[in-house]
Amino acid sequence: MQRRFSSVALYISLFPQLIAGPIVRYHDIARQIVTRDADATLTVSGIRRFLIGLAKKMLIANPMGQAADTVFALPETEVSFALAWFGILCYALQIYFDFSGYSDMAIGLGRMFGFRFLENFNYPYTARSLQDFWRRWHISLSSWFRDYLYIPLGGNRVGPLRTYVNLFAVFFLCGLWHGASWNFVLWGIIHGWFLVLERAGLSGVLARLWWPLQHAYTLLVVCIAWVFFRAEELPQALSYVGAMLGLGDASPIEGGLQMLMYAPDTFSAFLFGLLFSTPVYLEFSRRFAIPLQVGRPVLYMTTQTLFIVALFFLVLLAVVSTTYNPFIYFRF
């Protein structure tokens, strides 16, 4: 227990709280509040991490948000199968790069002040099950619900039926936590229902499937649930899901032609979003950057510096050239 007012005040004044970043609980940084080491290496690492997070927000999340807003604003008779999937994939990329970008910025700012915060995202769209997804998505939130709701309810120590009820209750309340709307409640129910199914035996079936099918199942459930998270009203969400399942009224040809109205930079952001939602950068570092860092450290540092400078100017161009900059944390 911390008895020093100044230490408690410092924790309360930090940015990664429930609204604006990863949920950093006191015990995670209690020792760092009392004593921490701030050095040049950690500061540079923090600046790099902050700029990467800002780039996620400005260069990928914002263009994807504009595209998703355009699709969701269309009348339901104009949303074809292809356009519906394009719109929800854009939203899936927007919400991931927006939330993970803010988390990166909080982590980076923390490093600049000598704090080392826990990671909040771990490539959730590479998950092969809903259980795996929630071990990777908004890790601080899922662990918070686990520790303060799921475990106090009994967790998985109270028999199968009660465990299913606990899981369902947690995600029902998780939906309400995001907002007082039936759409959020249904989003939570969808995740809770499939988590119950996986615990009841579906996970064993998934484990025997070819891994791309595991990914397809996970992304299908996640994307359908995202519709309820994004749509303004329940009827719109149901109509949109119908279009995603091929039950809409729009012509597939007309819907395909509508996709051509998006600018090339939207599609480039879409492709980069798909690419960087996977650990391709980590794999590249493992195979090429790390040997370069060991063998030719000067060349490695020069390359890293040029990359960060180029990223900064791209972000700066994006900031001055667009007025679309939603802060979607305030919606949830």
Coordinates of C-alpha atoms in Angstrom, one line a residue:
M1 CA 0.0 0.0 0.0
Q2 CA 1.3 3.4 -1.0
R3 CA 1.1 6.0 1.8
R4 CA 3.0 8.9 0.1
F5 CA 0.5 11.4 -1.3
S6 CA 3.0 12.5 -4.0
S7 CA 3.4 9.0 -5.4
V8 CA -0.4 8.5 -5.5
A9 CA -0.8 11.9 -7.2
L10 CA 1.8 11.0 -9.8
Y11 CA 0.0 7.7 -10.6
I12 CA -3.3 9.5 -10.9
S13 CA -1.9 12.2 -13.2
L14 CA -0.4 9.7 -15.6
F15 CA -2.0 9.4 -19.1
P16 CA -2.6 5.6 -19.5
Q17 CA -5.9 5.4 -17.6
L18 CA -9.3 4.0 -18.6
I19 CA -10.0 6.7 -21.3
A20 CA -6.7 7.5 -23.0
G21 CA -4.5 4.5 -23.2
P22 CA -3.7 1.1 -21.8
I23 CA -5.1 0.4 -18.4
V24 CA -2.0 0.6 -16.2
R25 CA -2.8 -0.6 -12.7
Y26 CA -0.9 0.7 -9.7
H27 CA 0.9 -2.5 -8.8
D28 CA 2.3 -2.7 -12.3
I29 CA 4.3 0.5 -11.9
A30 CA 4.5 0.9 -8.1
R31 CA 8.2 0.2 -7.9
Q32 CA 8.8 2.5 -10.9
I33 CA 7.0 5.4 -9.2
V34 CA 9.5 5.2 -6.3
T35 CA 12.6 4.5 -8.4
R36 CA 13.2 4.4 -12.1
D37 CA 16.1 4.8 -14.5
A38 CA 15.7 7.3 -17.3
D39 CA 18.6 7.1 -19.8
A40 CA 19.2 8.2 -23.4
T41 CA 18.6 4.7 -24.8
L42 CA 15.2 4.4 -23.2
T43 CA 14.3 8.0 -24.2
V44 CA 15.2 7.3 -27.9
S45 CA 13.2 4.1 -27.7
G46 CA 10.2 6.1 -26.4
I47 CA 10.4 8.7 -29.1
R48 CA 10.6 5.9 -31.8
R49 CA 7.6 4.1 -30.2
F50 CA 5.6 7.3 -29.9
L51 CA 6.2 8.2 -33.6
I52 CA 5.2 4.6 -34.7
G53 CA 2.0 5.0 -32.7
L54 CA 1.3 8.4 -34.2
A55 CA 2.0 7.0 -37.7
K56 CA -0.5 4.1 -37.1
K57 CA -3.1 6.7 -36.2
M58 CA -2.5 9.3 -38.9
L59 CA -1.3 7.1 -41.9
I60 CA -3.6 4.0 -41.5
A61 CA -6.3 4.5 -38.9
N62 CA -7.6 7.8 -40.2
P63 CA -7.8 6.9 -43.9
M64 CA -9.5 3.6 -42.9
G65 CA -11.9 5.5 -40.8
Q66 CA -12.9 7.8 -43.6
A67 CA -13.5 4.8 -45.9
A68 CA -15.5 3.0 -43.2
D69 CA -17.6 6.1 -42.5
T70 CA -18.4 6.5 -46.2
V71 CA -19.6 2.9 -46.5
F72 CA -21.6 2.9 -43.3
A73 CA -23.3 6.1 -44.4
L74 CA -24.7 4.6 -47.6
P75 CA -28.3 3.5 -47.9
E76 CA -28.7 -0.2 -47.2
T77 CA -29.9 -0.8 -50.8
E78 CA -26.4 0.4 -52.1
V79 CA -24.3 -1.8 -49.8
S80 CA -23.3 -4.9 -51.8
F81 CA -21.5 -8.0 -50.5
A82 CA -18.0 -6.8 -51.7
L83 CA -18.6 -3.2 -50.4
A84 CA -19.9 -4.4 -47.1
W85 CA -16.8 -6.5 -46.5
F86 CA -14.5 -3.7 -47.7
G87 CA -16.2 -1.3 -45.2
I88 CA -16.0 -3.6 -42.2
L89 CA -12.4 -4.5 -42.9
C90 CA -11.6 -0.8 -43.1
Y91 CA -13.3 -0.4 -39.7
A92 CA -11.4 -3.4 -38.3
L93 CA -8.1 -1.8 -39.4
Q94 CA -9.2 1.6 -38.1
I95 CA -10.1 0.5 -34.6
Y96 CA -7.0 -1.7 -34.3
F97 CA -4.5 0.9 -35.5
D98 CA -6.3 3.6 -33.6
F99 CA -6.3 1.8 -30.3
S100 CA -2.9 0.2 -30.7
G101 CA -1.5 3.5 -31.9
Y102 CA -2.7 5.4 -28.8
S103 CA -1.3 2.6 -26.7
D104 CA 2.1 2.9 -28.5
M105 CA 2.1 6.6 -27.9
A106 CA 1.3 6.1 -24.2
I107 CA 4.1 3.4 -23.9
G108 CA 6.5 5.7 -25.7
L109 CA 5.7 8.7 -23.5
G110 CA 6.1 6.5 -20.5
R111 CA 9.6 5.5 -21.7
M112 CA 10.6 9.1 -22.1
F113 CA 9.8 9.6 -18.4
G114 CA 11.5 6.4 -17.4
F115 CA 8.4 4.2 -17.1
R116 CA 8.1 0.7 -18.7
F117 CA 4.4 0.0 -19.4
L118 CA 3.1 -3.5 -20.4
E119 CA 2.2 -4.2 -24.0
N120 CA -1.5 -3.7 -24.8
F121 CA -1.8 -5.4 -28.2
N122 CA -0.1 -8.5 -29.7
Y123 CA -1.3 -8.8 -33.4
P124 CA -4.9 -9.8 -32.5
Y125 CA -5.9 -10.4 -36.2
T126 CA -3.4 -13.3 -36.4
A127 CA -5.4 -15.1 -33.7
R128 CA -6.8 -18.6 -34.5
S129 CA -9.6 -18.6 -32.0
L130 CA -11.7 -16.1 -30.0
Q131 CA -9.8 -17.1 -26.8
D132 CA -6.5 -16.4 -28.6
F133 CA -8.0 -13.1 -29.9
W134 CA -8.7 -11.9 -26.4
R135 CA -5.3 -12.8 -25.2
R136 CA -4.0 -10.4 -27.9
W137 CA -6.6 -7.6 -28.1
H138 CA -6.6 -4.8 -25.5
I139 CA -4.7 -7.0 -23.1
S140 CA -5.0 -4.5 -20.2
L141 CA -8.8 -4.5 -20.5
S142 CA -9.3 -8.2 -20.8
S143 CA -6.9 -8.8 -17.9
W144 CA -8.8 -6.2 -15.9
F145 CA -12.1 -7.9 -16.5
R146 CA -10.5 -11.3 -15.7
D147 CA -9.0 -10.1 -12.3
Y148 CA -11.9 -8.0 -11.1
L149 CA -14.9 -9.8 -12.5
Y150 CA -14.3 -13.2 -13.9
I151 CA -12.2 -14.6 -11.1
P152 CA -14.3 -13.1 -8.3
L153 CA -17.4 -14.8 -9.9
G154 CA -15.5 -18.1 -9.6
G155 CA -13.7 -18.2 -12.9
N156 CA -13.4 -21.7 -14.2
R157 CA -13.2 -23.3 -10.7
V158 CA -16.9 -23.7 -10.2
G159 CA -17.9 -26.3 -12.7
P160 CA -18.6 -26.1 -16.5
L161 CA -22.1 -24.6 -16.4
R162 CA -21.2 -21.9 -13.9
T163 CA -18.0 -21.2 -15.9
Y164 CA -20.1 -20.6 -19.1
V165 CA -22.4 -18.3 -17.1
N166 CA -19.3 -16.4 -15.8
L167 CA -17.9 -16.0 -19.3
F168 CA -21.2 -14.8 -20.7
A169 CA -21.7 -12.3 -17.9
V170 CA -18.2 -10.9 -18.3
F171 CA -18.7 -10.1 -21.9
F172 CA -22.2 -8.9 -21.5
L173 CA -20.9 -6.4 -19.0
C174 CA -17.9 -5.7 -21.3
G175 CA -20.4 -4.6 -23.9
L176 CA -22.1 -2.2 -21.4
W177 CA -18.7 -0.9 -20.3
H178 CA -18.2 0.4 -23.9
G179 CA -21.6 2.2 -24.0
A180 CA -25.3 2.0 -23.0
S181 CA -26.5 0.7 -26.3
W182 CA -28.0 -2.6 -27.5
N183 CA -25.3 -2.7 -30.2
F184 CA -22.5 -2.8 -27.7
V185 CA -24.5 -5.4 -25.7
L186 CA -24.9 -7.6 -28.8
W187 CA -21.2 -7.2 -29.6
G188 CA -20.4 -8.5 -26.1
I189 CA -22.9 -11.3 -26.4
I190 CA -21.4 -12.5 -29.7
H191 CA -17.9 -12.7 -28.2
G192 CA -19.2 -14.3 -25.0
W193 CA -21.3 -16.9 -26.9
F194 CA -18.4 -18.0 -29.1
L195 CA -16.0 -18.1 -26.1
V196 CA -18.5 -20.4 -24.3
L197 CA -18.7 -22.6 -27.4
E198 CA -14.9 -22.8 -27.6
R199 CA -14.7 -23.8 -24.0
A200 CA -17.5 -26.3 -24.5
G201 CA -15.6 -28.2 -27.2
L202 CA -15.3 -26.0 -30.3
S203 CA -11.7 -25.3 -29.5
G204 CA -10.9 -29.0 -29.9
V205 CA -12.6 -29.0 -33.4
L206 CA -10.7 -25.8 -34.4
A207 CA -7.3 -27.4 -33.3
R208 CA -7.8 -30.1 -35.9
L209 CA -8.5 -27.7 -38.8
W210 CA -6.0 -26.3 -41.3
W211 CA -4.7 -23.1 -39.7
P212 CA -6.0 -20.7 -42.4
L213 CA -9.5 -22.0 -41.6
Q214 CA -8.9 -21.2 -37.9
H215 CA -8.0 -17.6 -38.9
A216 CA -11.0 -17.4 -41.2
Y217 CA -13.3 -18.5 -38.4
T218 CA -11.9 -16.0 -36.0
L219 CA -11.9 -13.0 -38.4
L220 CA -15.5 -13.9 -39.5
V221 CA -16.8 -13.7 -35.9
V222 CA -14.7 -10.7 -35.0
C223 CA -15.8 -8.7 -38.2
I224 CA -19.5 -9.5 -37.7
A225 CA -19.2 -8.4 -34.1
W226 CA -17.5 -5.2 -35.2
V227 CA -20.5 -4.3 -37.3
F228 CA -22.6 -4.0 -34.1
F229 CA -19.7 -2.0 -32.5
R230 CA -19.7 0.5 -35.5
A231 CA -23.3 0.8 -36.6
E232 CA -25.3 3.7 -35.2
E233 CA -28.6 1.7 -34.8
L234 CA -29.5 -2.0 -34.5
P235 CA -31.5 -2.1 -37.7
Q236 CA -28.6 -0.8 -39.7
A237 CA -26.3 -3.4 -38.1
L238 CA -28.6 -6.2 -39.0
S239 CA -29.0 -5.0 -42.5
Y240 CA -25.2 -4.6 -42.9
V241 CA -24.6 -8.1 -41.6
G242 CA -27.1 -9.4 -44.1
A243 CA -25.1 -7.7 -46.9
M244 CA -21.9 -9.3 -45.6
L245 CA -23.6 -12.7 -45.9
G246 CA -24.8 -12.0 -49.4
L247 CA -28.4 -11.3 -48.4
G248 CA -28.5 -7.6 -49.4
D249 CA -30.4 -5.9 -52.2
A250 CA -27.5 -4.2 -53.9
S251 CA -26.0 -5.4 -57.2
P252 CA -22.5 -7.0 -56.8
I253 CA -21.4 -5.3 -60.0
E254 CA -22.6 -1.8 -58.8
G255 CA -21.0 -2.4 -55.4
G256 CA -17.7 -3.3 -57.1
L257 CA -17.9 -0.2 -59.2
Q258 CA -18.5 1.9 -56.0
M259 CA -15.2 0.7 -54.6
L260 CA -13.5 2.5 -57.4
M261 CA -14.5 5.9 -56.0
Y262 CA -11.9 5.5 -53.2
A263 CA -8.6 7.2 -53.8
P264 CA -5.4 5.3 -54.4
D265 CA -4.1 6.4 -51.0
T266 CA -7.0 4.7 -49.3
F267 CA -6.2 1.4 -51.0
S268 CA -2.5 1.9 -50.1
A269 CA -3.4 2.5 -46.5
F270 CA -5.7 -0.6 -46.6
L271 CA -2.8 -2.8 -48.0
F272 CA -0.3 -1.4 -45.5
G273 CA -2.9 -2.0 -42.7
L274 CA -3.3 -5.6 -43.7
L275 CA 0.4 -6.1 -43.9
F276 CA 1.3 -4.4 -40.6
S277 CA -1.5 -6.1 -38.7
T278 CA 0.7 -9.1 -38.9
P279 CA 4.2 -9.5 -37.3
V280 CA 6.0 -9.0 -40.6
Y281 CA 8.1 -6.2 -39.1
L282 CA 9.2 -8.4 -36.2
E283 CA 10.1 -11.2 -38.6
F284 CA 12.1 -8.8 -40.8
S285 CA 14.0 -7.6 -37.7
R286 CA 14.7 -11.1 -36.7
R287 CA 16.1 -12.1 -40.1
F288 CA 17.9 -8.9 -41.2
A289 CA 18.0 -6.1 -38.8
I290 CA 19.4 -7.9 -35.8
P291 CA 22.4 -9.4 -37.7
L292 CA 23.0 -5.9 -39.1
Q293 CA 22.8 -4.4 -35.6
V294 CA 25.4 -6.8 -34.4
G295 CA 27.7 -6.7 -37.4
R296 CA 27.5 -3.1 -38.5
P297 CA 26.0 -1.0 -35.7
V298 CA 26.7 2.4 -37.3
L299 CA 24.8 1.4 -40.5
Y300 CA 22.0 0.0 -38.4
M301 CA 21.6 3.2 -36.3
T302 CA 21.8 5.4 -39.5
T303 CA 19.1 3.3 -41.1
Q304 CA 16.9 3.5 -38.0
T305 CA 17.3 7.2 -37.8
L306 CA 16.5 7.8 -41.4
F307 CA 13.4 5.6 -41.0
I308 CA 12.1 7.6 -38.0
V309 CA 12.8 10.9 -39.7
A310 CA 10.9 9.9 -42.9
L311 CA 8.1 8.6 -40.7
F312 CA 7.9 11.9 -38.9
F313 CA 7.7 13.9 -42.1
L314 CA 5.0 11.6 -43.5
V315 CA 3.0 12.1 -40.3
L316 CA 3.5 15.8 -40.4
L317 CA 2.2 15.9 -44.0
A318 CA -0.8 13.9 -42.9
V319 CA -1.5 16.3 -40.0
V320 CA -1.4 19.4 -42.2
S321 CA -3.3 18.0 -45.2
T322 CA -6.4 16.5 -43.5
T323 CA -9.0 17.7 -41.0
Y324 CA -10.3 14.2 -40.4
N325 CA -8.9 13.2 -37.0
P326 CA -11.5 11.4 -34.9
F327 CA -10.7 10.5 -31.3
I328 CA -12.8 7.3 -31.1
Y329 CA -11.8 6.6 -27.5
F330 CA -14.4 9.1 -26.4
R331 CA -17.1 7.1 -28.2
F332 CA -16.4 4.0 -26.1

